[in-house]
Structures are given as structure tokens and as C-alpha cells.
Short mmCIF file of C-alpha atoms and ligand atoms in Angstrom, two decimals:
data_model
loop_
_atom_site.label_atom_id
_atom_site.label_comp_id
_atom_site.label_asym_id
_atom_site.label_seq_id
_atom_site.Cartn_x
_atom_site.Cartn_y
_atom_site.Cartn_z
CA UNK A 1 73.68 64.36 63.11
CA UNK A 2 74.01 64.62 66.89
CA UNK A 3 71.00 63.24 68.75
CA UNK A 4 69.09 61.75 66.28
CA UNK A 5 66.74 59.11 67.03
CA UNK A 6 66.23 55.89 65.03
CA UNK A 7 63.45 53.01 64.82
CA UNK A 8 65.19 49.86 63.24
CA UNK A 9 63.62 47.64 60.84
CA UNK A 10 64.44 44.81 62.18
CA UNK A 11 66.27 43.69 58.87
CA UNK A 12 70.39 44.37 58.82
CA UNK A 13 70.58 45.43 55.35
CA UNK A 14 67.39 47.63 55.58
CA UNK A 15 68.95 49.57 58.31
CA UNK A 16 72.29 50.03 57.06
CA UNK A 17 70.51 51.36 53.40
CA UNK A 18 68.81 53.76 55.85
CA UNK A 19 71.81 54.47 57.77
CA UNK A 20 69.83 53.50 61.34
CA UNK A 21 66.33 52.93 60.16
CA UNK A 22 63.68 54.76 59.98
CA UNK A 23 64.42 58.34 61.20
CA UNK A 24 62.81 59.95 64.24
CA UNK A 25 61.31 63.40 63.52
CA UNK A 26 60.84 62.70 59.42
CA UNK A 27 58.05 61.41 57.50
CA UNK A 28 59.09 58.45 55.37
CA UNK A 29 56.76 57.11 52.66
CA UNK A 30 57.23 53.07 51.38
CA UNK A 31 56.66 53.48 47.50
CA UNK A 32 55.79 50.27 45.48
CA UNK A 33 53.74 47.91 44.01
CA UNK A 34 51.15 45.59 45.20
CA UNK A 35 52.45 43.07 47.59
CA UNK A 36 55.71 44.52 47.63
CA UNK A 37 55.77 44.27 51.30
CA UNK A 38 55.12 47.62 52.51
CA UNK A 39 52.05 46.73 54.83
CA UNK A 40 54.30 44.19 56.50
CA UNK A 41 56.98 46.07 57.03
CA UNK A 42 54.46 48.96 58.77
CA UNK A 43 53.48 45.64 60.79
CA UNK A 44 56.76 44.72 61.78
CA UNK A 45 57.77 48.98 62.61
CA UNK A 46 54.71 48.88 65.01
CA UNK A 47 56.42 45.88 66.91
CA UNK A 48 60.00 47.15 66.56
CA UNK A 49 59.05 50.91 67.99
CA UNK A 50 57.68 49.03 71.12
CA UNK A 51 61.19 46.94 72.14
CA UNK A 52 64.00 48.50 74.16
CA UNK A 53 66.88 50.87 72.75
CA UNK A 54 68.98 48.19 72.90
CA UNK A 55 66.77 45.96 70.56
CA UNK A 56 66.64 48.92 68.18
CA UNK A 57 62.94 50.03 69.42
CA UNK A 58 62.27 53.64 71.30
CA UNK A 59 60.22 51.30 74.12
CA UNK A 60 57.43 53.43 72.83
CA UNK A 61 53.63 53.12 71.32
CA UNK A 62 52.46 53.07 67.71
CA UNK A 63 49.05 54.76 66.12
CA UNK A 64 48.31 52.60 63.32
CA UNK A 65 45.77 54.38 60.71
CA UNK A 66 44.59 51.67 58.18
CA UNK A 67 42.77 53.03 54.99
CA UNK A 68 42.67 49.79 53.67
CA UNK A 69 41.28 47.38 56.24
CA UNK A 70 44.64 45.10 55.74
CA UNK A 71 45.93 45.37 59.29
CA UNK A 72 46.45 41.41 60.88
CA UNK A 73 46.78 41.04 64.52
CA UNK A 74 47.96 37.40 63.94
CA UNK A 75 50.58 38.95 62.01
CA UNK A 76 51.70 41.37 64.78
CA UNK A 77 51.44 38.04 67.14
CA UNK A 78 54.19 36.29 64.48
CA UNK A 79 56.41 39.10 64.25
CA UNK A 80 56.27 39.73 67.99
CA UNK A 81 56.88 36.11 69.14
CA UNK A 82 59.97 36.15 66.33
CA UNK A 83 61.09 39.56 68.47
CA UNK A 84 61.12 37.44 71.80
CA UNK A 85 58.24 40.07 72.91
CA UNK A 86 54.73 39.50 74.54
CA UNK A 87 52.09 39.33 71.79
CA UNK A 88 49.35 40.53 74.11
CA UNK A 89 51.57 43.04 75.50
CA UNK A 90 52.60 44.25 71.73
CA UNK A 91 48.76 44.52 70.35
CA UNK A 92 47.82 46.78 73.19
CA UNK A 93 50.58 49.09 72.73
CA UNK A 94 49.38 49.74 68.99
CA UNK A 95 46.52 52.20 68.90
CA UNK A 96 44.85 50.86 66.23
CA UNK A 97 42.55 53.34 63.96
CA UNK A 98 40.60 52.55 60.78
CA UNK A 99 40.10 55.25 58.39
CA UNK A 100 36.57 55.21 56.40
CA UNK A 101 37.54 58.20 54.18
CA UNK A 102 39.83 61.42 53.51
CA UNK A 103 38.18 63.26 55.62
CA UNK A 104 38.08 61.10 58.95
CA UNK A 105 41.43 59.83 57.87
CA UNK A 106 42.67 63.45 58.66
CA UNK A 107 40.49 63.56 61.64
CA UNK A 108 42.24 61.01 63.16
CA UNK A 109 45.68 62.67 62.55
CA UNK A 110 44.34 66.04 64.37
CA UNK A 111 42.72 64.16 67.34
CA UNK A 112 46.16 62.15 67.89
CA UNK A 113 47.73 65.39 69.23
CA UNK A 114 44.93 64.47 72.90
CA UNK A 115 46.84 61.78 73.03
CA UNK A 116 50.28 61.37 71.59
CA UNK A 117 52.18 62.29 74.65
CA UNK A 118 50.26 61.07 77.26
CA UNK A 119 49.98 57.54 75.61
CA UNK A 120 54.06 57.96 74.63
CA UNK A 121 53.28 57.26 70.48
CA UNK A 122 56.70 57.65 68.83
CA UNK A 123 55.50 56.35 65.73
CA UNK A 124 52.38 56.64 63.31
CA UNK A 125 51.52 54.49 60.16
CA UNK A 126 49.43 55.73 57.64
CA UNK A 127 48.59 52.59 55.09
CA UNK A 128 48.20 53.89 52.74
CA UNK A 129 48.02 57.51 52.67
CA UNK A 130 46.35 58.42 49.32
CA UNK A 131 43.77 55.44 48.42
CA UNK A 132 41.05 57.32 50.08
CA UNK A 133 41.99 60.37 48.59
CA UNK A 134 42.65 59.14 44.78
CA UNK A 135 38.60 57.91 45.14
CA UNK A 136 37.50 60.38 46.49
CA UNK A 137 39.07 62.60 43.83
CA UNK A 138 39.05 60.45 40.17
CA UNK A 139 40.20 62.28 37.25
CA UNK A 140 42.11 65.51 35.87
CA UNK A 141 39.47 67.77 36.74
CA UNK A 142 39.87 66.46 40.28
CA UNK A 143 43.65 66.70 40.09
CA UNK A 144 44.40 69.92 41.90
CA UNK A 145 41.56 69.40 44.62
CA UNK A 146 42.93 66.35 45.56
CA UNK A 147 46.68 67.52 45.57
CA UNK A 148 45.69 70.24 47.94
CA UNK A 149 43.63 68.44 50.20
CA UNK A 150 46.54 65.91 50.07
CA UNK A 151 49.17 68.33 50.77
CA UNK A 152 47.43 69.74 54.26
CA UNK A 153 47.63 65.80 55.36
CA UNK A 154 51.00 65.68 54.80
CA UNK A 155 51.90 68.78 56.27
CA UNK A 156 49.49 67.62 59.56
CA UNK A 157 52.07 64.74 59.26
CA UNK A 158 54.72 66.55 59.27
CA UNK A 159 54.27 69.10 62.04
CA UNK A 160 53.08 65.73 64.35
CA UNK A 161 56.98 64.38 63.60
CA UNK A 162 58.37 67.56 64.35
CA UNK A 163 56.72 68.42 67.54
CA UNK A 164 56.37 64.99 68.77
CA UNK A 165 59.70 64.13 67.93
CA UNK A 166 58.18 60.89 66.85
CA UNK A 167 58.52 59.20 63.17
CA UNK A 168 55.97 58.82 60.28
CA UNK A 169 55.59 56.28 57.82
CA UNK A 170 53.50 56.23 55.57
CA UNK A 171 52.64 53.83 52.11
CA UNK A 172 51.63 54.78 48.65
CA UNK A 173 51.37 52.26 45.86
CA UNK A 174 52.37 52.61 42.34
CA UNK A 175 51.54 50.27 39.46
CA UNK A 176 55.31 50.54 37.65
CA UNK A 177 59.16 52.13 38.29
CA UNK A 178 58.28 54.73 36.19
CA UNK A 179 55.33 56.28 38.56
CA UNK A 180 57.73 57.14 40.43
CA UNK A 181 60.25 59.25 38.51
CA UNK A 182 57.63 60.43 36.24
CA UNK A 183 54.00 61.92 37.12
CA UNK A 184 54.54 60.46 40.94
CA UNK A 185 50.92 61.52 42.44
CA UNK A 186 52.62 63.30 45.78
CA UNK A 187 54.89 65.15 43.36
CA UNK A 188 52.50 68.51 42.32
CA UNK A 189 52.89 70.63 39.95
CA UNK A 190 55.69 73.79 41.57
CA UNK A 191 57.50 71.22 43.77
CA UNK A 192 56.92 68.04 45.80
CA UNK A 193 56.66 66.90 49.35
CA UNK A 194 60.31 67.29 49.76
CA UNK A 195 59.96 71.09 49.52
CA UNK A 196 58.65 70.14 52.94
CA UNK A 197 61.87 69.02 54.21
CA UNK A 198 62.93 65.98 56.23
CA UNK A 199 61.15 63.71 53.79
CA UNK A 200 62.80 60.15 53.01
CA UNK A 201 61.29 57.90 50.07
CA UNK A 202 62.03 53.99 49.98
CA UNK A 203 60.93 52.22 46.39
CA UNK A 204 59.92 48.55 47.25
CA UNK A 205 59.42 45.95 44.45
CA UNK A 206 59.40 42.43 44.06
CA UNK A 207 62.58 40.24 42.38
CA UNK A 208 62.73 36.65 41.97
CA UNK A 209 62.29 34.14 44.40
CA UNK A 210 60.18 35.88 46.39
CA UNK A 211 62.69 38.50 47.22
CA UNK A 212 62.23 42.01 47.68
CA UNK A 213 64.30 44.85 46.95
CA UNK A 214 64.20 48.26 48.63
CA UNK A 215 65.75 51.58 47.09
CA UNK A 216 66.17 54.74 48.85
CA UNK A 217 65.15 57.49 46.11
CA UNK A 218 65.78 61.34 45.84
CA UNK A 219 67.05 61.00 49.32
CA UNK A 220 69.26 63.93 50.39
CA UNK A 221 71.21 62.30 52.91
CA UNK A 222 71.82 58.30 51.28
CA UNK A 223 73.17 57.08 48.62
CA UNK A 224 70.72 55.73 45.91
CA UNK A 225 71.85 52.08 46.96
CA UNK A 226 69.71 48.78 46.90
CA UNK A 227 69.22 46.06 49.67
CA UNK A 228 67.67 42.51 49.21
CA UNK A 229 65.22 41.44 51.98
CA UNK A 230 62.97 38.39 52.61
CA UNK A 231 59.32 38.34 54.30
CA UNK A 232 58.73 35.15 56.26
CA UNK A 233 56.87 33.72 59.05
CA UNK A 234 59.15 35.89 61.21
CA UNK A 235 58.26 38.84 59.44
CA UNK A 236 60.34 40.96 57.17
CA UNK A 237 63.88 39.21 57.66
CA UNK A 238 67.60 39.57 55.84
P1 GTP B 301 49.60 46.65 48.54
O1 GTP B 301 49.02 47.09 49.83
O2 GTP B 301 48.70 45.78 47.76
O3 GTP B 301 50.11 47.81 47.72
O4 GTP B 301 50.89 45.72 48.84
P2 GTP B 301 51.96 45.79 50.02
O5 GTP B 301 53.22 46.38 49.49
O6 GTP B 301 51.37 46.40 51.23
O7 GTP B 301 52.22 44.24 50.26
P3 GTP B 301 52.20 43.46 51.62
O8 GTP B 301 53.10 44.07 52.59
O9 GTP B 301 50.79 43.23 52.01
O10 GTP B 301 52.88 42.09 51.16
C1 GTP B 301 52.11 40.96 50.91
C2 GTP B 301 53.08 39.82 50.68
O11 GTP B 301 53.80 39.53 51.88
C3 GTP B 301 52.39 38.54 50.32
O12 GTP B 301 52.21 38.45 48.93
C4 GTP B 301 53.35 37.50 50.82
O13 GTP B 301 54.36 37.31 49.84
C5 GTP B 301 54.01 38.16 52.00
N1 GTP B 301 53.46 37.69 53.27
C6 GTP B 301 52.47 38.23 53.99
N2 GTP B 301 52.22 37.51 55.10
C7 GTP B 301 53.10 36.50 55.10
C8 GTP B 301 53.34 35.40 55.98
O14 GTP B 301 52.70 35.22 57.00
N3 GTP B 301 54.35 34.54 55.63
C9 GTP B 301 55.08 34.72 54.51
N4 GTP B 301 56.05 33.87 54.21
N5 GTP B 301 54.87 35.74 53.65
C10 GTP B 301 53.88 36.61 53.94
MG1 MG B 302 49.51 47.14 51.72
#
């Protein structure tokens, strides 16, 4: 596992669950349920990708696609002043795109190739990736529409990490546990993403005390091991 890049999370026990962070060159998708923390963890990746090696970053540019309309530049601001980095500086090096539906959402991913080198992007968020397309597409008659459409955005994804050599991340909430294991919405019907490769999947939910705990699932590389993180003013923290 020569040469392999890594974006850290900024949280100790994430990255040692992920063995690094989040892996350069894969597509990993945040799985949980509402307020679980995935949007501020994408937050706090699009600061982290932007610090020095050293500091666990690539010094490198994020593309931010929000379905959702839940991006917060004051919470970039936060999360970069906790990093010891220049706010103003950090919001200008995330390319910041809102997506209106499934359509434009994989517009945007086609017309990042014009500028993904040139702008040095080493990481893209997608939050979340399906809402746009589970509206768009209601109901079991819908079902296998939606799953293909789905599946070329995902494979766009993928080929962008691949040639790029840059990471994706992308969110996708689920109501309960059992979403996931059972009937998971990226999962169709003769094999899942994973059949793509490279694919990592992180479970987030919420424990007590306003904890959260993360789980790396059907991962072929990690254990299936848990880590406990907080999410403060600094950000997502140990
Ligand atoms: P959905 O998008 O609804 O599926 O949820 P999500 O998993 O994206 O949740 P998100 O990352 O938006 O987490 C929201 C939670 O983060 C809130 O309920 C708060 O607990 C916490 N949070 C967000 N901002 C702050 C902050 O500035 N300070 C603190 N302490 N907590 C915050
Ligand atoms: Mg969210």
C-alpha cells in the first residue's frame, strides 16, 4: 500500500479506524442518520484537504456540491480558526457548488474535469448524493430508473478519483441500522457499488451525551471496529 495518499479527519480515533483517513483515489460515502454529523465532518474534510502534509492536509482545493443547501461558511470560519488556518484564505480555496436537481447535480461532476487540475481539487463532497435523486424518482415503479441514473453518478465519481488521483466523499442518510444491512438504496439488485471497487462505507450514528460513533462497514481493507468522536465549536474533535 506503497504511495497511497491520505486526507486526515482531523479526529485521532477517526483516522486510526480508517487507517490514515480518508483515502486518496476512493470514493467514501458517510452513512447515517439525521444529525449524525456527516455534513460537519464534509465541513471539516474541506478545511483539512487545504493544510500542509504535515498537518495531515494534501495543501490542496475542495469542490463542495451541496444538494441540500446546508453548507455554513461560519462553520468553515470555526473549524479553520480551530486548525490555526486563515478563514478567508480557507473559504476561497473551496469551490463551492449548489446542486438544484439530479440532473445539474451530475452536470456539475462532468464540468469539474475544466477545472480539477488547473484549480489543484484533491477532494470533492457530494452532500448528499441521493436526496435529489430519491425525489426525483418516488416509488417502486421508479426503483430501477433511479438506481441506474444513480449508478452513472457514481461511476462519474469514481473515474474523477481515479484519474485525478483525488478523494470523494460523499453522504447518504438512512432512517435506522438496519437500512443499511438490509434494502440499503445504493445496494441494487445483481451487486452494489462495491462491485465498483475502491469503495469505503463509514456508518455514523448518534450515542449518548451527544457523542457520535463511526463504524467502518463491508470494508475490504479494516476491521469492522468502532470509534467515539465529539462535534464542538472546534469542529468534529476526539
Ligand atoms: P442530515 O444531513 O440531516 O442527514 O444530518 P448530518 O449527519 O449531516 O448531521 P450534521 O453533520 O448536520 O450534524 C448536525 C449536528 O452537529 C447538530 O445536531 C449539532 O449536534 C452538531 N453541530 C453542528 N454545528 C455545531 C456547532 O457549531 N457547535 C456544536 N457544539 N455542535 C454543532
Ligand atoms: Mg447533512
Amino acid at each position: 500500500r506503497k504511495n497511497v495518499e491520505y486526507i486526515s479527519t482531523g479526529v485521532k480515533a477517526l483516522d486510526d479506524l480508517l487507517e490514515g483517513g480518508i483515502e486518496v483515489g476512493s470514493l467514501t460515502e458517510f452513512i447515517g442518520e439525521f444529525g449524525a454529523g456527516k455534513t460537519q465532518l464534509c465541513h471539516q474534510l474541506s478545511v483539512m484537504v487545504q493544510l500542509p502534509k504535515e498537518k495531515g492536509g494534501l495543501g490542496a482545493r475542495a469542490l463542495y456540491i451541496d444538494t441540500e443547501g446546508t453548507f455554513r461558511p461560519e462553520r468553515v470560519v470555526q473549524i479553520a480558526r480551530a486548525k490555526g488556518a486563515d478563514p478567508e484564505k480557507v473559504l476561497e480555496n473551496i469551490i463551492y457548488a449548489r446542486a438544484y436537481n439530479s440532473d445539474h447535480q451530475m452536470l456539475l461532476v462532468d464540468e469539474a474535469k475544466k477545472y480539477i487540475e488547473k484549480n489543484n481539487i484533491r477532494l470533492i463532497i457530494v452532500d448528499s448524493l441521493i436526496n435529489h435523486f430519491r425525489s426525483e424518482y418516488p416509488g417502486r415503479e421508479n426503483l430501477a430508473s433511479r438506481q441506474q441514473k444513480l449508478n452513472r453518478h457514481i461511476s462519474q465519481l469514481h473515474k474523477l478519483a481515479s484519474l485525478y488521483n483525488l478523494a470523494v466523499v460523499v453522504t447518504n442518510q438512512v432512517m435506522a441500522a438496519p437500512d443499511i444491512f438490509f434494502g440499503n438504496p445504493l445496494k441494487p439488485a445483481g451487486g452494489n457499488i462495491m462491485a465498483h471497487g475502491f469503495t469505503y462505507r463509514i456508518w455514523f450514528r448518534k450515542a449518548k451525551e451527544g457523542k457520535r460513533i463511526a463504524r467502518i462497514i463491508d470494508s475490504p481493507k479494516h476491521a469492522e471496529k468502532e470509534a467515539a468522536f465529539a462535534i464542538s465549536e472546534d469542529g468534529v474533535t476526539d
